[in-house]
Coordinates of C-alpha atoms in Angstrom, one line a residue:
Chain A
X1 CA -14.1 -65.2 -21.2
X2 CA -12.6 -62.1 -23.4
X3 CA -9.3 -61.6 -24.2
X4 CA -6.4 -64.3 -22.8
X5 CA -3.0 -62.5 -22.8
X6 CA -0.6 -65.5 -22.6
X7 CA 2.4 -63.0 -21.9
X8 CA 1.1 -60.2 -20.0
X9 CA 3.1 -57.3 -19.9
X10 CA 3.7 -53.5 -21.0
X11 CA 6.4 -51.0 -22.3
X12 CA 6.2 -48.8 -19.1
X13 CA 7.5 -44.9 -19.5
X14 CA 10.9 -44.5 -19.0
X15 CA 11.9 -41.4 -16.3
X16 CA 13.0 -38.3 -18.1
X17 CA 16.3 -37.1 -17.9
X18 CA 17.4 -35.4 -15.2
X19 CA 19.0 -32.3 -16.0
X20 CA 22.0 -30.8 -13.3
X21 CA 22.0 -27.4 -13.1
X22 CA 18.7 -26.8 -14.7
X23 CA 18.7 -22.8 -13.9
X24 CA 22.6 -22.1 -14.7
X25 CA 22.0 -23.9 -18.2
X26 CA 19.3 -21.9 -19.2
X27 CA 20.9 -18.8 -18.2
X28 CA 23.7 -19.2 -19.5
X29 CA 22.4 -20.4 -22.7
X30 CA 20.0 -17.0 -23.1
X31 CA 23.3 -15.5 -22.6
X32 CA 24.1 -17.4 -25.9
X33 CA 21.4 -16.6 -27.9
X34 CA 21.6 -12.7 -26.6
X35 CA 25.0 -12.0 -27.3
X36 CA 26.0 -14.6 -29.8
X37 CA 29.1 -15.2 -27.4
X38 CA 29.3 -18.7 -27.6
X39 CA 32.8 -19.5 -26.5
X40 CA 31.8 -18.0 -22.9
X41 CA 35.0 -15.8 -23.1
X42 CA 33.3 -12.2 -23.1
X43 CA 29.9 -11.2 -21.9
X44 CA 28.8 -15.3 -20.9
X45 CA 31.8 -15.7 -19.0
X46 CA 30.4 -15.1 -15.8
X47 CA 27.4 -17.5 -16.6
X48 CA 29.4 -19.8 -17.6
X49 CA 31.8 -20.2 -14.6
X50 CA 28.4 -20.5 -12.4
X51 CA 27.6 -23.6 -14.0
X52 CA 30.7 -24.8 -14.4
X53 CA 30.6 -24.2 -10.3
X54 CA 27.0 -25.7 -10.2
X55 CA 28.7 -29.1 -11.7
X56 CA 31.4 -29.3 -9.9
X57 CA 29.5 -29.0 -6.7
X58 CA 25.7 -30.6 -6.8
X59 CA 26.0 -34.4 -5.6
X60 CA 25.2 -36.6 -8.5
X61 CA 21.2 -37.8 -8.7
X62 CA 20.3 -40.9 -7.5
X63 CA 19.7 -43.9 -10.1
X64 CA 16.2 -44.6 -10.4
X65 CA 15.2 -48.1 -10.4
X66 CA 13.6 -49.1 -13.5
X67 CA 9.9 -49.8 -13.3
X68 CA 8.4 -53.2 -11.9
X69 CA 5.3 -53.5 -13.3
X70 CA 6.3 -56.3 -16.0
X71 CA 6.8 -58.5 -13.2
X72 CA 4.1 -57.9 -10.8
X73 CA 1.5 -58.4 -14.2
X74 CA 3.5 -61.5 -14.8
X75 CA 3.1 -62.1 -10.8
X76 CA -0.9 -61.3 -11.0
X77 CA -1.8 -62.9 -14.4
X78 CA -3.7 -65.6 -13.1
X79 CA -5.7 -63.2 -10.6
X80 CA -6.3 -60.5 -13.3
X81 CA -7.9 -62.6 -16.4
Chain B
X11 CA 70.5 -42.4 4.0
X12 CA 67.1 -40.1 4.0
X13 CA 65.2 -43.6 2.7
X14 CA 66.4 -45.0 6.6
X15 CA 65.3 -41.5 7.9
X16 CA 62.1 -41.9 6.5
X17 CA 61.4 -45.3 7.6
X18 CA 62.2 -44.6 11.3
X19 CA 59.9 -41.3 11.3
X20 CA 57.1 -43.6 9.7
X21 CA 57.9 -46.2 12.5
X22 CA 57.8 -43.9 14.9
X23 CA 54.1 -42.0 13.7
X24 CA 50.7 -43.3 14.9
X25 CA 48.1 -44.5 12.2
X26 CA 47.3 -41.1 10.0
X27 CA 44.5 -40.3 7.5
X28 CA 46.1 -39.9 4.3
X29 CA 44.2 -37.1 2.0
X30 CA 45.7 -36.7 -1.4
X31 CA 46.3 -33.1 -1.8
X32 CA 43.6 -30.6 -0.9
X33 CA 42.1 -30.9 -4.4
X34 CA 38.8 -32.8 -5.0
X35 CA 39.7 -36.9 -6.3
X36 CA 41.5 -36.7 -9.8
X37 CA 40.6 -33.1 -10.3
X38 CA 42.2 -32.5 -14.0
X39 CA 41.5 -28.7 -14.0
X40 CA 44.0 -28.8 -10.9
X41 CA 47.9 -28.8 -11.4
X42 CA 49.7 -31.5 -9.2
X43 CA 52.4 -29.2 -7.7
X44 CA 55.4 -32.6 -7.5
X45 CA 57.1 -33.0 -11.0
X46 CA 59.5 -35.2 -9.9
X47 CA 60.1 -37.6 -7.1
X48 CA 63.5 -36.0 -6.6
X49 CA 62.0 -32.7 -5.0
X50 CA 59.9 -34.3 -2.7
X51 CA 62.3 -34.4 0.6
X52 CA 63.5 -30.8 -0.3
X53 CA 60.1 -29.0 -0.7
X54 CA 59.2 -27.3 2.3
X55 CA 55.8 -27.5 1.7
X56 CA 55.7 -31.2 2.4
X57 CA 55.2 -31.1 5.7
X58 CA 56.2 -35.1 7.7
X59 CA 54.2 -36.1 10.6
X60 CA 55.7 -36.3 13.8
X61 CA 53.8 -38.1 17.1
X62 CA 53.3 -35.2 19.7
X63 CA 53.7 -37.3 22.7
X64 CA 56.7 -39.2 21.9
X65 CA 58.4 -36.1 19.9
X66 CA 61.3 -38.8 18.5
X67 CA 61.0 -37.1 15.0
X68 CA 61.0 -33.3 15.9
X69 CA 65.1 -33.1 16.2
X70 CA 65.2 -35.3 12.9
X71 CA 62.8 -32.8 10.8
X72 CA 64.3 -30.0 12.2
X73 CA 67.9 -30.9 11.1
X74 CA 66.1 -31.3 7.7
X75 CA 64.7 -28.0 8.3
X76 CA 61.1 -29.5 7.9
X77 CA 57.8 -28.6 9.1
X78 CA 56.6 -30.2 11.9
X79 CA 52.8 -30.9 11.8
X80 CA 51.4 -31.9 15.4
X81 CA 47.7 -32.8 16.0
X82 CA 46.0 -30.8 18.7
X83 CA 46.0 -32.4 21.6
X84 CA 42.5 -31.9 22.4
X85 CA 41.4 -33.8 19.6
X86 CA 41.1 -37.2 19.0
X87 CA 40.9 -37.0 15.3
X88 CA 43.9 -38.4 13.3
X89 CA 46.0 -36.1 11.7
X90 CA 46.1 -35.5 8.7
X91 CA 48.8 -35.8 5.8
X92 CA 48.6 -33.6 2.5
X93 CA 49.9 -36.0 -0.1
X94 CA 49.9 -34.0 -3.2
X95 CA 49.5 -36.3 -6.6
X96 CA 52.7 -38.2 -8.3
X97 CA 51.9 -36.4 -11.7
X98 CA 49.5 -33.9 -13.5
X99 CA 45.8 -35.4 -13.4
X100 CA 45.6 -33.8 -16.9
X101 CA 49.1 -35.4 -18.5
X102 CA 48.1 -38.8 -17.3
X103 CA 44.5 -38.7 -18.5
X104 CA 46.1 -37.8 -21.9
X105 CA 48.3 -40.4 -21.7
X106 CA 45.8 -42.9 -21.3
X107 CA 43.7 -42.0 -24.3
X108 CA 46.8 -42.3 -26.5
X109 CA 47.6 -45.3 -25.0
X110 CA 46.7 -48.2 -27.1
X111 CA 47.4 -52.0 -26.0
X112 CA 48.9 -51.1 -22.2
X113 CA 51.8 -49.3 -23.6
X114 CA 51.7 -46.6 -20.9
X115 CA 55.4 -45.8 -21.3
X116 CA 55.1 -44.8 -25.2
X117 CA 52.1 -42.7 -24.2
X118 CA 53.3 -41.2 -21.4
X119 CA 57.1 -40.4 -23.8
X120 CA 54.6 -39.3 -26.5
X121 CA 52.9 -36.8 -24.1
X122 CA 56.5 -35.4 -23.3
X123 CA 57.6 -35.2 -26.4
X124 CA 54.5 -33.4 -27.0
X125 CA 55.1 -30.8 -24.2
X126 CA 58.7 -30.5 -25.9
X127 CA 57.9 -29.6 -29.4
X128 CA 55.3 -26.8 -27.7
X129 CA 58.1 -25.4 -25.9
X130 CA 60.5 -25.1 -28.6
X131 CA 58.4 -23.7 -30.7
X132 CA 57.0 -21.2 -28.3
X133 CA 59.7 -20.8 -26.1
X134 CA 57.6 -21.0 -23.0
X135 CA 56.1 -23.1 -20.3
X136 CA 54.6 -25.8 -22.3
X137 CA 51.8 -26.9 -19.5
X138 CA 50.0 -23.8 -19.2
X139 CA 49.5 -24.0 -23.0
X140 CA 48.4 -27.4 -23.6
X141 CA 45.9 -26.9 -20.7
X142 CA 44.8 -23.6 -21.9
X143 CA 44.5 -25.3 -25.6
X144 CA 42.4 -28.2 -24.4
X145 CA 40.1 -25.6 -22.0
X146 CA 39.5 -23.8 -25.3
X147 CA 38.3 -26.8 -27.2
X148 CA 36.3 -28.2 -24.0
X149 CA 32.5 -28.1 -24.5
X150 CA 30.2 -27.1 -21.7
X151 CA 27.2 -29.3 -22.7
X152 CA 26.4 -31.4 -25.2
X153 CA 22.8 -32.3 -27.5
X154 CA 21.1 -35.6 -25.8
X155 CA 18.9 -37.5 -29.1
X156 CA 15.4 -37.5 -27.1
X157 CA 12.5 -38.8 -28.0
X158 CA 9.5 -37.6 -26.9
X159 CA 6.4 -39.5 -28.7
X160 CA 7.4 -39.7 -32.2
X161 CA 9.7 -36.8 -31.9
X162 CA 13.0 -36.4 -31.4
X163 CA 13.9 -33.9 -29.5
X164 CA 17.4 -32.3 -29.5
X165 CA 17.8 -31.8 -25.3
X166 CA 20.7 -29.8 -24.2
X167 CA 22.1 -31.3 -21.0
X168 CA 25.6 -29.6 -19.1
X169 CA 29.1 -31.6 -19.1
X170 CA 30.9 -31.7 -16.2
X171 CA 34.5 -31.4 -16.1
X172 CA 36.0 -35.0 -17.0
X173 CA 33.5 -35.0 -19.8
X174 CA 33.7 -31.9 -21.5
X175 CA 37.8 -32.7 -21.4
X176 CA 37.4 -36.3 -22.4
X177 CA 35.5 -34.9 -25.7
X178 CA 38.3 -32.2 -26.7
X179 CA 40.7 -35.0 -26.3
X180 CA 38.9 -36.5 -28.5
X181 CA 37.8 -34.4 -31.5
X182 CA 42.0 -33.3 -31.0
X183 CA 42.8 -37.1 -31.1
X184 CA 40.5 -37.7 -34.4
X185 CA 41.9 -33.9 -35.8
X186 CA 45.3 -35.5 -35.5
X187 CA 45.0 -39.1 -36.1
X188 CA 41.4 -39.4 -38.0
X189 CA 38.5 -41.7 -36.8
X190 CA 38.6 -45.4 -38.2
X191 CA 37.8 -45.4 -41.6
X192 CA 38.6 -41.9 -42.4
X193 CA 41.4 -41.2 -45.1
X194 CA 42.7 -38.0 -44.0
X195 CA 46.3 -37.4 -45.0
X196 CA 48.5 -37.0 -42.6
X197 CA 49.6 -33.2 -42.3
X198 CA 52.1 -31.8 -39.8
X199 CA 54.6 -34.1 -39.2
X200 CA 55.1 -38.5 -39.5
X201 CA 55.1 -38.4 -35.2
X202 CA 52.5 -38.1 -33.3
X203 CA 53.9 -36.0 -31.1
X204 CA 54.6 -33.2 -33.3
X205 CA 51.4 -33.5 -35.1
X206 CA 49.8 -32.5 -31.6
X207 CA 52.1 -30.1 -30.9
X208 CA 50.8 -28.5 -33.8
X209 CA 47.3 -28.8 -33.1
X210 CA 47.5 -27.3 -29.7
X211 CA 49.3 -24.4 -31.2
X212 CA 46.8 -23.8 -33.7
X213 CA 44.0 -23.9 -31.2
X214 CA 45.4 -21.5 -29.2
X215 CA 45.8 -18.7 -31.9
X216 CA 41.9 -20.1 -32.7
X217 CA 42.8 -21.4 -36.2
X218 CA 41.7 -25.1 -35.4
X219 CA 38.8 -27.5 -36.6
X220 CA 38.2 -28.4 -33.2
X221 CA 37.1 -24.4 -32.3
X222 CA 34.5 -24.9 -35.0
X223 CA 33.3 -28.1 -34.0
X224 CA 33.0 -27.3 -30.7
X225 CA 31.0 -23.6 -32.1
X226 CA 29.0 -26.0 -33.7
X227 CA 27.8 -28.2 -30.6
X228 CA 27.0 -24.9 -28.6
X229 CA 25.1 -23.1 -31.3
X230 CA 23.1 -26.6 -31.3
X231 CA 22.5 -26.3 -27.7
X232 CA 22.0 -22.7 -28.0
X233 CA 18.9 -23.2 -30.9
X234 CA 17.6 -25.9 -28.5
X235 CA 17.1 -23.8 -25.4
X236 CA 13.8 -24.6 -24.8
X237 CA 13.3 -28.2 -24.3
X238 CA 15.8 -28.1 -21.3
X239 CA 12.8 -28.1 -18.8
X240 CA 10.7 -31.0 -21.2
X241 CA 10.5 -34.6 -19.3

């Protein structure tokens, strides 16, 4: 009966990368681009102290746990074919 | 005779929260203000617990002209004890990435010698410069390799302290030393020491290849601005 998948499983997405401090990074890296200032000691130094603050102080993100779904098709196999 | 002081004011205290200094855990953008062990009982700052109901060390830590930190008696909160940390965070991390094969003592001699070859060629506190060097050369973020579909996508992502430190010690390391495999002649001196005492020098009147590295890795992230918000 159709296809039989001896090893049934799948290379599920992995989560993005979270990024700390999402808004301070990009501000302070328009600062970049805008003033060319790229060792944050004249017009970026503000921006950069902020996220240098933001990093300092934001609790760390939780680890996700990687997907499951390998091992409940290997669970359901039977079931599913 | 002040180590038999110490023991009978301990004795005499009730069970106390130790916090190590008012900085945040191994903070290395935060000077340890104990060089020595030798200060410690003569710094006024470092305030002894006493136990407020039994008041045995008061008459001691006065003699030694110490402050006397009592918990408030409304409380029931332990007090607490501000125990600054036994060297610079920053010195010691440095140490350890020169150490090779457990030799902490050579490390931490080569780190000294270090600071010594700054001063006498500056003629100044040599602490504030090599952490104003290695702030210089620090990187705020860094270029994460991601691969979106079949692209890959350069994706800047920020550095927090430790890491952005841990990277100039280590393009300042390779600068000095090379990276396995290189055969970069060895320029500024047969030690280590004065080598790096060099470097640091040069990256504080901006002359260094670690500036321009570190130029290079923001421009990078600079160029790649908009794939911070991409999954």
């Amino acid at each position: 009966m159709g296809i039989h998948i001896k090893n049934l499983k799948v290379r599920p997405k992995k989560a993005g990368v979270t990024v700390m401090c999402a808004p301070q990074l990009t501000t302070m890296l328009g600062c970049w681009a805008a003033s060319g200032d790229l060792h944050s000691v004249g017009a970026c130094q503000e921006a950069a102290q902020d996220l240098f603050r933001c990093m300092r102080t934001t609790p760390l993100p939780k680890k996700v746990h990687a997907p499951t779904i390998n091992y409940h098709l290997a669970r359901l196999r039977k079931r599913v074919q | 005779m002040l180590r038999s002081l110490s023991t009978s004011l301990r004795s005499s205290c009730r069970p106390v929260a130790l916090r190590t200094a008012s900085l945040p855990a191994r903070s290395l953008s935060s000077q340890s203000t104990q060089s020595s062990r030798a200060e410690e009982t003569t710094e006024e700052s470092y305030n002894l617990l006493a136990n407020s109901q039994q008041n045995t060390g008061d008459d001691i830590a006065q003699l030694l002209n110490l402050d006397v930190l009592t918990a408030p008696k409304e409380s029931n909160a332990p007090p607490v004890m501000n125990i600054p940390p036994q060297e610079d965070p920053l010195l010691h991390y440095l140490a350890s990435r020169i150490m090779q094969s457990g030799h902490r003592a050579r490390a931490n001699r080569i780190v000294a010698r270090t600071l010594l070859n700054i001063h006498a060629y500056t003629r100044a506190p040599p602490l504030p410069i090599l952490r104003q060097a290695i702030f210089k050369a620090a990187p705020a973020v860094r270029c994460l390799n991601h691969r979106i579909a079949t692209k890959q996508v350069l994706k800047p992502i920020p550095l927090s302290e430790k890491q952005s430190i841990g990277r100039a010690i280590t393009w300042i390391l390779e600068e000095v030393e090379g990276y396995p495999g290189s055969k970069q002649v060895r320029q500024g001196g047969s030690q280590l020491e004065e080598r790096l005492a060099r470097e640091i020098i040069k990256i504080i009147k901006g002359e260094s290849a670690v500036l321009a590295t570190k130029e290079k890795v923001h421009r990078e992230a600079m160029l790649n601005r908009g794939s911070v918000g991409k999954a």
